[in-house]
mmCIF file of C-alpha atoms and ligand atoms in Angstrom:
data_model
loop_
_atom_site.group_PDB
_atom_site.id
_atom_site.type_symbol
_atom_site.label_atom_id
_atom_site.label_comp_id
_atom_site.label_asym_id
_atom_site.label_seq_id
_atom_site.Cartn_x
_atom_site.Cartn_y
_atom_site.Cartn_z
ATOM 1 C CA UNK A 1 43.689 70.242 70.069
ATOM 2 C CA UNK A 2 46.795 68.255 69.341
ATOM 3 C CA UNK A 3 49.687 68.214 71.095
ATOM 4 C CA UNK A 4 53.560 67.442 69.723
ATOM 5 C CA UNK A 5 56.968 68.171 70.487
ATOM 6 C CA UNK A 6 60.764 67.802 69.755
ATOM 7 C CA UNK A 7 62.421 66.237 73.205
ATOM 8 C CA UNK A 8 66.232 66.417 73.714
ATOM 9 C CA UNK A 9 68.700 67.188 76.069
ATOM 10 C CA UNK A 10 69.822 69.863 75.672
ATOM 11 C CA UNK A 11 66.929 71.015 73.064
ATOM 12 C CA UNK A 12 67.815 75.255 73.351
ATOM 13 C CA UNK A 13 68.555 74.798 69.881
ATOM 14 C CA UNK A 14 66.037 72.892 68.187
ATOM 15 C CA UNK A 15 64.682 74.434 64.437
ATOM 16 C CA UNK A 16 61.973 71.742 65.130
ATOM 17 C CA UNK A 17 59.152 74.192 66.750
ATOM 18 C CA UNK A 18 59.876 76.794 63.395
ATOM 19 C CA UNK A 19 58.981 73.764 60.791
ATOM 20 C CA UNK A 20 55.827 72.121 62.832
ATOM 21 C CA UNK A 21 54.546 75.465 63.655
ATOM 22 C CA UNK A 22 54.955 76.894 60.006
ATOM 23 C CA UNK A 23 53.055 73.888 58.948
ATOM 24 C CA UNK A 24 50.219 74.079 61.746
ATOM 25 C CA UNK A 25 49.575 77.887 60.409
ATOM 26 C CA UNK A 26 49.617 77.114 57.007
ATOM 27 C CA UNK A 27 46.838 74.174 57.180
ATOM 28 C CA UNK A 28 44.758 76.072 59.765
ATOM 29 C CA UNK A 29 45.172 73.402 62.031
ATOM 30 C CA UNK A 30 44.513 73.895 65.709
ATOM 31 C CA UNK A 31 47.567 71.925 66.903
ATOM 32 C CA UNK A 32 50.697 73.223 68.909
ATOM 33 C CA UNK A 33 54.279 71.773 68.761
ATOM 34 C CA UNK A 34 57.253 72.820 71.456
ATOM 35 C CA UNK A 35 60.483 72.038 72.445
ATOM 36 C CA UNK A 36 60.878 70.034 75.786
ATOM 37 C CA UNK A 37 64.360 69.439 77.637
ATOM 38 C CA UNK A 38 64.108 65.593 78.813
ATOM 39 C CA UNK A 39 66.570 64.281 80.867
ATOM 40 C CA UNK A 40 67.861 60.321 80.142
ATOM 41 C CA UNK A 41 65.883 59.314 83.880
ATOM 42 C CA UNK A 42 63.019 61.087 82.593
ATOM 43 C CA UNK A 43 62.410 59.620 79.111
ATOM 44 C CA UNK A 44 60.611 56.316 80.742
ATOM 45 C CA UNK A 45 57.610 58.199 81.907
ATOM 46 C CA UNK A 46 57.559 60.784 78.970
ATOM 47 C CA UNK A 47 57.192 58.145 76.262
ATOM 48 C CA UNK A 48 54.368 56.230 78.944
ATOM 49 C CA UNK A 49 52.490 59.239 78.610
ATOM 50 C CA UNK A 50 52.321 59.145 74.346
ATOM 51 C CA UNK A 51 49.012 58.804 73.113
ATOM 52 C CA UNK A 52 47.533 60.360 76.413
ATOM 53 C CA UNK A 53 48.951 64.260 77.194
ATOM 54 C CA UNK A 54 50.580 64.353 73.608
ATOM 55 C CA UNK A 55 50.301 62.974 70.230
ATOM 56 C CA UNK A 56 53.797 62.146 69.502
ATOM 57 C CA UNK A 57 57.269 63.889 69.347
ATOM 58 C CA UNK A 58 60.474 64.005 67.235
ATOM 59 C CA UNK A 59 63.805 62.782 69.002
ATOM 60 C CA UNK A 60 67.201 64.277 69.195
ATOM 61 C CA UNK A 61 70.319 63.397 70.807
ATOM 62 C CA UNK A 62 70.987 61.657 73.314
ATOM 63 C CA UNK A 63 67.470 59.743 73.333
ATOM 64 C CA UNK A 64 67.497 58.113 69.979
ATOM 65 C CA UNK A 65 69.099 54.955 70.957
ATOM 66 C CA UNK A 66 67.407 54.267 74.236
ATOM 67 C CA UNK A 67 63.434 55.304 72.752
ATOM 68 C CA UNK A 68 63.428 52.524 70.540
ATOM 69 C CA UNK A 69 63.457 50.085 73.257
ATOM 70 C CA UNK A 70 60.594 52.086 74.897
ATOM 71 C CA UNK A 71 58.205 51.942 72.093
ATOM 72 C CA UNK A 72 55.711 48.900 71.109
ATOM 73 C CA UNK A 73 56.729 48.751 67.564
ATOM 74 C CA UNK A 74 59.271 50.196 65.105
ATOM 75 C CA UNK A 75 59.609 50.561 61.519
ATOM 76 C CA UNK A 76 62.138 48.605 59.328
ATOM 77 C CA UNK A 77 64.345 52.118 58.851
ATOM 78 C CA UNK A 78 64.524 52.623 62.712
ATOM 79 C CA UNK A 79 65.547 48.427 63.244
ATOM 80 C CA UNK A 80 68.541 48.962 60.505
ATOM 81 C CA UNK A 81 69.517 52.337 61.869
ATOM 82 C CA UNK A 82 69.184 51.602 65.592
ATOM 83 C CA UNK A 83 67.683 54.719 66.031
ATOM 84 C CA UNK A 84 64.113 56.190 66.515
ATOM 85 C CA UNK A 85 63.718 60.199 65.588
ATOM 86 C CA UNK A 86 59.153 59.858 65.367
ATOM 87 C CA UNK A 87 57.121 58.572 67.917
ATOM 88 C CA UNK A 88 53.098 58.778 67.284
ATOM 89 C CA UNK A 89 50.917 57.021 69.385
ATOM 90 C CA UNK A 90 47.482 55.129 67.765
ATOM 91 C CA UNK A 91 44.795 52.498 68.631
ATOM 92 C CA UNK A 92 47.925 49.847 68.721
ATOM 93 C CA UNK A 93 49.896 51.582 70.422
ATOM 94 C CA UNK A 94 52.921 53.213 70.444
ATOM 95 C CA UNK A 95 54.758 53.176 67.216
ATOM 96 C CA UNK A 96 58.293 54.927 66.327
ATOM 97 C CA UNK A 97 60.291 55.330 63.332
ATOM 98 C CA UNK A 98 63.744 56.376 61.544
ATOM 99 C CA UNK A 99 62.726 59.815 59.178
ATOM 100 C CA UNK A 100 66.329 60.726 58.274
ATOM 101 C CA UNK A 101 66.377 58.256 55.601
ATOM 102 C CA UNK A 102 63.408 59.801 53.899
ATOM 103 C CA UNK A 103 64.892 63.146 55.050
ATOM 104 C CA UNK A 104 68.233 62.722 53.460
ATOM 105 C CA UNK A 105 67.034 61.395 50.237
ATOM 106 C CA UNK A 106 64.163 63.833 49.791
ATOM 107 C CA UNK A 107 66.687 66.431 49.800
ATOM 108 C CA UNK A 108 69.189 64.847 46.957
ATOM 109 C CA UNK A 109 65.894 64.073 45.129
ATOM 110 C CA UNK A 110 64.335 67.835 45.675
ATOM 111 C CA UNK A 111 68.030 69.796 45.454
ATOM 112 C CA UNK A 112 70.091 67.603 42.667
ATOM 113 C CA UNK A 113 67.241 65.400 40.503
ATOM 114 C CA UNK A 114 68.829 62.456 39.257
ATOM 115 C CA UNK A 115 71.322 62.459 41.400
ATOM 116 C CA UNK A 116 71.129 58.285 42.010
ATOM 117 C CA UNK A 117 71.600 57.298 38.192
ATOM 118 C CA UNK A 118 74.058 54.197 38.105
ATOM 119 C CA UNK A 119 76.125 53.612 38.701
ATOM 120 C CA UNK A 120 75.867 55.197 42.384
ATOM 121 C CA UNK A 121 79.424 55.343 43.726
ATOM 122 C CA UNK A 122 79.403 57.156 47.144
ATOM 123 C CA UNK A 123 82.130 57.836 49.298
ATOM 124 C CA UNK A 124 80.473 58.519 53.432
ATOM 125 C CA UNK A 125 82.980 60.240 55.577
ATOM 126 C CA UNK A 126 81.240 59.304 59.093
ATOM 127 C CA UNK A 127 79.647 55.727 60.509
ATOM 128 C CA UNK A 128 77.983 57.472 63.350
ATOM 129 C CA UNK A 129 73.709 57.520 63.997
ATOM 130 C CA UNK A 130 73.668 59.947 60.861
ATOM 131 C CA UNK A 131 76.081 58.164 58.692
ATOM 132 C CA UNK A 132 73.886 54.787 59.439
ATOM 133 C CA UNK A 133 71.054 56.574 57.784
ATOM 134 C CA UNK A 134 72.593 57.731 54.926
ATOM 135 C CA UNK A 135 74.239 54.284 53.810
ATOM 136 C CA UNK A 136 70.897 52.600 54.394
ATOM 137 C CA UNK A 137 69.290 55.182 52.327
ATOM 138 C CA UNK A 138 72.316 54.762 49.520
ATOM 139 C CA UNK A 139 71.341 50.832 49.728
ATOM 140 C CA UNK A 140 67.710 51.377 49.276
ATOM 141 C CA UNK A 141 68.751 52.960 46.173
ATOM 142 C CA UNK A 142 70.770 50.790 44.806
ATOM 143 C CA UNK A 143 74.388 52.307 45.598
ATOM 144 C CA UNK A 144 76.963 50.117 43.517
ATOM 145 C CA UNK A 145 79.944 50.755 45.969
ATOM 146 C CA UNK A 146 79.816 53.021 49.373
ATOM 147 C CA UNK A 147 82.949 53.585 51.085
ATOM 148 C CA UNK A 148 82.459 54.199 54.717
ATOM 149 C CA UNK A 149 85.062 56.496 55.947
ATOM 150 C CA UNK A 150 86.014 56.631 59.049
ATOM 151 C CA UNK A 151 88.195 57.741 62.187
ATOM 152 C CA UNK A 152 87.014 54.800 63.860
ATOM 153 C CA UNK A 153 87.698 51.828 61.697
ATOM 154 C CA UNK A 154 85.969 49.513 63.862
ATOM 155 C CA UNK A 155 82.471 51.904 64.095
ATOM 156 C CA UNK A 156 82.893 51.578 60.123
ATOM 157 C CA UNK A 157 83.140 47.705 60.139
ATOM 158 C CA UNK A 158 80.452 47.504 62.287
ATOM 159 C CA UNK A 159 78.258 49.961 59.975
ATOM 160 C CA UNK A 160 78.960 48.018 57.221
ATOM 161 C CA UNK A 161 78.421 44.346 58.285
ATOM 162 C CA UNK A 162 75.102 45.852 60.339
ATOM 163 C CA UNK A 163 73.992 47.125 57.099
ATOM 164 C CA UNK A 164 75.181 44.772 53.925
ATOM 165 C CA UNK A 165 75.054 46.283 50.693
ATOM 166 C CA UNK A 166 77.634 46.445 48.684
ATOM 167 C CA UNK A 167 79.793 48.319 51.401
ATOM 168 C CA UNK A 168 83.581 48.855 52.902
ATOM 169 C CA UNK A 169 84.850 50.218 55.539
ATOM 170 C CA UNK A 170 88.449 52.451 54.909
ATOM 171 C CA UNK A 171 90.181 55.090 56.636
ATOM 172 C CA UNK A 172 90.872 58.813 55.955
ATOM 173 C CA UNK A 173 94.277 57.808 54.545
ATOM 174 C CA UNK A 174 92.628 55.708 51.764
ATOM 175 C CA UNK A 175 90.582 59.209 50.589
ATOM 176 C CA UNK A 176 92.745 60.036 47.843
ATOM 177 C CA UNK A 177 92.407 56.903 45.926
ATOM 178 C CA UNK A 178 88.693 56.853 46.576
ATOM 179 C CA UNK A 179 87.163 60.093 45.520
ATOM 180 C CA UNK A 180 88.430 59.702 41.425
ATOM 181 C CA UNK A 181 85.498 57.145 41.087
ATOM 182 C CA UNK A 182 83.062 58.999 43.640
ATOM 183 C CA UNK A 183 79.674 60.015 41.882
ATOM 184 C CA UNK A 184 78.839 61.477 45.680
ATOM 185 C CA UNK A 185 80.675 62.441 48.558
ATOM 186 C CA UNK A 186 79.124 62.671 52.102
ATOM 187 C CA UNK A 187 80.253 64.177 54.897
ATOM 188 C CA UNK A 188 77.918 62.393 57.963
ATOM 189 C CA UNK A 189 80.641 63.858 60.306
ATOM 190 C CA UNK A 190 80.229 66.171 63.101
ATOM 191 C CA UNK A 191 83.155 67.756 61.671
ATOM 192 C CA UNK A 192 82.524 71.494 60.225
ATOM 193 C CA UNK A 193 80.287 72.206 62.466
ATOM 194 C CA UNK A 194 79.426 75.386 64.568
ATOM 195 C CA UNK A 195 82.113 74.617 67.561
ATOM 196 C CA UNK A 196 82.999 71.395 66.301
ATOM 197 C CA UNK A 197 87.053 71.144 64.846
ATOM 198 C CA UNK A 198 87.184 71.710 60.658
ATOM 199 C CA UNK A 199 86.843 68.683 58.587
ATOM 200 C CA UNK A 200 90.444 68.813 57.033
ATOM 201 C CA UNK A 201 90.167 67.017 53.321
ATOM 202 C CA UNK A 202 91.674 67.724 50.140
ATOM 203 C CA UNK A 203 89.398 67.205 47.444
ATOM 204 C CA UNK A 204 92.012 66.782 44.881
ATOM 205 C CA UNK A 205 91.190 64.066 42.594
ATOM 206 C CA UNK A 206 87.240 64.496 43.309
ATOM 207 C CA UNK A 207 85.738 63.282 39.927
ATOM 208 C CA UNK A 208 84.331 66.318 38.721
ATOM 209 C CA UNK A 209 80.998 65.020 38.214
ATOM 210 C CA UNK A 210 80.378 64.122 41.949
ATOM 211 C CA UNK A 211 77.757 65.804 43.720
ATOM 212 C CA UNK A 212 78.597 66.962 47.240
ATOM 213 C CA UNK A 213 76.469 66.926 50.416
ATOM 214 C CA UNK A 214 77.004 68.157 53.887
ATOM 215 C CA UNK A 215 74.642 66.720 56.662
ATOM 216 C CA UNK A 216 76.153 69.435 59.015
ATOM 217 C CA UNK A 217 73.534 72.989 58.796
ATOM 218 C CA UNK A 218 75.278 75.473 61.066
ATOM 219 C CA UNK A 219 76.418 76.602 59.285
ATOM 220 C CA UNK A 220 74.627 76.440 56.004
ATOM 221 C CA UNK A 221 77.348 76.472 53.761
ATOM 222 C CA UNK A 222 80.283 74.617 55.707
ATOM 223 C CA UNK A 223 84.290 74.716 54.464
ATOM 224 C CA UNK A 224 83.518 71.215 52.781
ATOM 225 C CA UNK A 225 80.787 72.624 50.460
ATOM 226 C CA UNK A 226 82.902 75.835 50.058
ATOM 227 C CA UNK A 227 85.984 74.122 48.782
ATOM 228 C CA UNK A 228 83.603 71.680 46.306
ATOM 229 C CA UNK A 229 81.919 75.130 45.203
ATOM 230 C CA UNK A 230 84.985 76.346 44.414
ATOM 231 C CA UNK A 231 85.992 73.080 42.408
ATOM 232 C CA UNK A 232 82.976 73.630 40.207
ATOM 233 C CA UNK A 233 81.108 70.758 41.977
ATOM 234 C CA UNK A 234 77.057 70.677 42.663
ATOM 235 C CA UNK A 235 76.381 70.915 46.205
ATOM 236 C CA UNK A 236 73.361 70.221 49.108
ATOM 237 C CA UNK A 237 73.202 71.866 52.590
ATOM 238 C CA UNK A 238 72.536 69.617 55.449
ATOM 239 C CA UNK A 239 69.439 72.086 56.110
ATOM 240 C CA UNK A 240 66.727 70.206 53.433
ATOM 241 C CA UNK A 241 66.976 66.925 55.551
ATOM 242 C CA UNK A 242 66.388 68.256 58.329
ATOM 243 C CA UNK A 243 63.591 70.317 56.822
ATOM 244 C CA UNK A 244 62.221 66.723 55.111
ATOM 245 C CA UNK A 245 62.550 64.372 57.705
ATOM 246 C CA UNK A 246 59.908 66.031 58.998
ATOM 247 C CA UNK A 247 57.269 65.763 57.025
ATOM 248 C CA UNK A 248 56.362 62.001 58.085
ATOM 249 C CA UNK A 249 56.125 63.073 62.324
ATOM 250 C CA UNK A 250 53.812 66.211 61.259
ATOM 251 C CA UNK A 251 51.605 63.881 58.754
ATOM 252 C CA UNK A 252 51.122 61.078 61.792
ATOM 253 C CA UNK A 253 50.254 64.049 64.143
ATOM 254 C CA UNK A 254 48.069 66.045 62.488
ATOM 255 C CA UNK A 255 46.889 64.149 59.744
ATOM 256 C CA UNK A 256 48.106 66.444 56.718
ATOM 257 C CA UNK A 257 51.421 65.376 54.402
ATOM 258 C CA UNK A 258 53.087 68.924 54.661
ATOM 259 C CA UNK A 259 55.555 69.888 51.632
ATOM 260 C CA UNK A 260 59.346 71.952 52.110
ATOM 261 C CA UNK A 261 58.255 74.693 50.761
ATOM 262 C CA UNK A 262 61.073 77.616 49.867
ATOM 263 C CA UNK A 263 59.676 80.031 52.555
ATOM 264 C CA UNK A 264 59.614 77.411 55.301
ATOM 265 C CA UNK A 265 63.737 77.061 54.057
ATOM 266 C CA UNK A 266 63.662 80.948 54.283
ATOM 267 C CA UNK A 267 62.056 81.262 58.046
ATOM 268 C CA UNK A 268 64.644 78.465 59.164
ATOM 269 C CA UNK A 269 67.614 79.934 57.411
ATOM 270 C CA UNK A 270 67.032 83.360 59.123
ATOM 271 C CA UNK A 271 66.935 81.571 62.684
ATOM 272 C CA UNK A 272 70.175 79.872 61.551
ATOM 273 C CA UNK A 273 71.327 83.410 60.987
ATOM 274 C CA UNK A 274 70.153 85.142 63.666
ATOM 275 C CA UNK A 275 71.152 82.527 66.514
ATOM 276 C CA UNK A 276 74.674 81.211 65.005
HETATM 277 P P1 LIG B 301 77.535 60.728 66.069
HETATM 278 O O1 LIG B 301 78.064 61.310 67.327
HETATM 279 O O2 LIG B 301 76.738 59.475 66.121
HETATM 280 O O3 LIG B 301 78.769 60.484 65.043
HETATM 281 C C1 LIG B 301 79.748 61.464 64.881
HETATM 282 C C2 LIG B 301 80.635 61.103 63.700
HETATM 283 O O4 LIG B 301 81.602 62.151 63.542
HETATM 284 C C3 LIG B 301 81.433 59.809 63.889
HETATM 285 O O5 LIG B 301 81.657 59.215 62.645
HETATM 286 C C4 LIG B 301 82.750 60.333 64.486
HETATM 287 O O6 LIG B 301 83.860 59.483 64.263
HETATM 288 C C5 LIG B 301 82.930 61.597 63.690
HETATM 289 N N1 LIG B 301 83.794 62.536 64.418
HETATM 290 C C6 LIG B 301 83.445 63.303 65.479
HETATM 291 N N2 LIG B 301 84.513 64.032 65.892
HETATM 292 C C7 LIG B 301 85.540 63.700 65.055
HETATM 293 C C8 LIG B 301 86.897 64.116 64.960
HETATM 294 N N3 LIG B 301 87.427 65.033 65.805
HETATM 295 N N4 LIG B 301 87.667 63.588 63.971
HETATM 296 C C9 LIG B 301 87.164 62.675 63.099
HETATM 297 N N5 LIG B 301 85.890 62.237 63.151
HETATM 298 C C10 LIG B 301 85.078 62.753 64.117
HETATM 299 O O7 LIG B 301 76.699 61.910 65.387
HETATM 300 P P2 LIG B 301 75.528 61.782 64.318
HETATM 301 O O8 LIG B 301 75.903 60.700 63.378
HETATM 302 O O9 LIG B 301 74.232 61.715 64.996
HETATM 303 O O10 LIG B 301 75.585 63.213 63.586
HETATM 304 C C11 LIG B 301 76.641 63.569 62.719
HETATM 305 C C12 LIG B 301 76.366 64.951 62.136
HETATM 306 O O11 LIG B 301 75.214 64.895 61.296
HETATM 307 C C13 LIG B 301 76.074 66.013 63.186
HETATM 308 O O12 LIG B 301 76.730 67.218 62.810
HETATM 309 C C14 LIG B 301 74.587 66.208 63.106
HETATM 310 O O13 LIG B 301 74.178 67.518 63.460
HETATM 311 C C15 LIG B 301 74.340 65.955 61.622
HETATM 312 N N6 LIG B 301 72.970 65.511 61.366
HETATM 313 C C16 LIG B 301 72.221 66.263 60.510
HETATM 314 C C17 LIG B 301 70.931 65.895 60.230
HETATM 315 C C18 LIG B 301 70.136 66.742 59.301
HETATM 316 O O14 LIG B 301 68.901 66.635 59.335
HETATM 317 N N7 LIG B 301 70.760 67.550 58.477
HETATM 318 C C19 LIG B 301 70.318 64.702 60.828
HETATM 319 C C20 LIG B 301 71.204 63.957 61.705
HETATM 320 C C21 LIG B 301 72.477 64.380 61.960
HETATM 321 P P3 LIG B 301 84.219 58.325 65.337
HETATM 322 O O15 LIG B 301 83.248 57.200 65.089
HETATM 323 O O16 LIG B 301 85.616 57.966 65.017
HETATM 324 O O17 LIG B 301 84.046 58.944 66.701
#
């Protein structure tokens, strides 16, 4: 039987165990996936032991940095993100990869189809591990202009000459003028969410064809996608990437590609619910 897991630390919270489970059920597999709390002088030996006691895991904060310089090999998403969030193990050895580009654009493509026609103009409020994915993902799809938005101007800089494109780095204060021409706005923030301060923007000016999308999921439907609601906007919960990136771990580990299916959005929702 085969063995996965989500390791973190703190991982209490993890909605990983509810998506790899629903998945194991509904294939008949005989796998198991759990949540383990890994400390930072413990991550050595757990990703030593890949490919032996456990097939692979999905990684959350803080080890995404540090495990890709523990694994043999990493895909071209996880080397322009600087982050790992897969690890599998094989006959090669062991292998890890970046799924919340997939994760984040799966959800655009599944939520708002047709939501990349040029010209892409997307303003990314955030230059953090998330917002890395996102403009990397906005580049792969041939984003025309992404403003990086930042509290940090430097972390934005950085973002943007790490990742090329046709990129800039501004600061809140340059919002205003930005979001006219916006086809999508992004907020890649830690800012809305569950004990986390408000994100404080006016979306006055937002072009009124811009689609908006919050990678923050507690809660669901944050004060950002409230407000853009309100303005008549489309919106995307945060909730469908986390629900698509991953598809690729459970597809390594058990050998099936599994699809976001509304009832798996349903079962996760009502944890959301229940535990927020
Ligand atoms: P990081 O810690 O790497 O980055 C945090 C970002 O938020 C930085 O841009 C930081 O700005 C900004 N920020 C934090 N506090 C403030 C503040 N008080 N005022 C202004 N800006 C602030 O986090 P991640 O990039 O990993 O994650 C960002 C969010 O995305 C989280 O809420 C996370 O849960 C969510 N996420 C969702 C996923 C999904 O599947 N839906 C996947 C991955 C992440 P600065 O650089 O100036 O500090």
């Amino acid at each position: 039987m085969k063995h996965a897991c989500v390791i973190g630390w703190p991982i209490k919270h993890s909605r990983s165990p509810i998506i790899h489970n629903y998945w194991l059920k509904q294939h008949g597999l005989a796998g198991a996936y759990d949540k383990r709390e890994i400390a930072p002088d413990g991550l050595n030996d757990f990703v030593a032991a890949i490919g032996r006691e456990i097939a692979g895991c999905n990684v959350t904060v803080p080890h995404k940095e540090k495990a890709l310089e523990l694994v043999d090999d990493i895909d071209e998403t996880a080397r322009a993100v600087g982050a790992v969030n897969t690890i599998w193990a094989d006959a090669k050895g062991v292998h890890g990869a970046n799924t919340d580009v997939e994760g984040f654009l799966s959800n655009l493509d599944q939520a708002a189809p047709g939501w990349d026609r040029a010209p892409l103009k997307a303003v990314v409020l955030g230059a953090g591990g998330a917002a890395r994915a996102v403009v990397f993902g906005l580049i792969s799809r041939g984003a025309a202009d992404i403003a990086i938005v930042n509290r940090s101007f430097e972390r934005a800089e950085e973002l943007m000459k790490d990742l090329g494109g046709k990129s800039r780095a501004a600061h809140f204060g340059e919002l205003r003028a930005l979001l006219p021409d916006a086809t999508l706005l992004v907020n890649a923030t830690s800012l809305g969410m569950q004990g986390k301060p408000p994100l404080e923007i006016s979306l006055d000016g937002l072009n009124p064809k811009a689609l908006v999308t919050d990678l923050v999921y507690v809660p669901l439907k944050t004060p950002l996608l409230e407000s853009a609601e309100a303005r008549g906007h489309k919106t995307v919960d945060g909730l469908g990437m986390l629900l698509h990136q991953a598809v690729p771990g459970f597809e390594k580990w058990f050998g099936v590609r599994p699809k976001v299916t509304p009832e798996l959005r349903r079962l996760v929702e009502d944890d959301i619910a229940r535990t927020s």
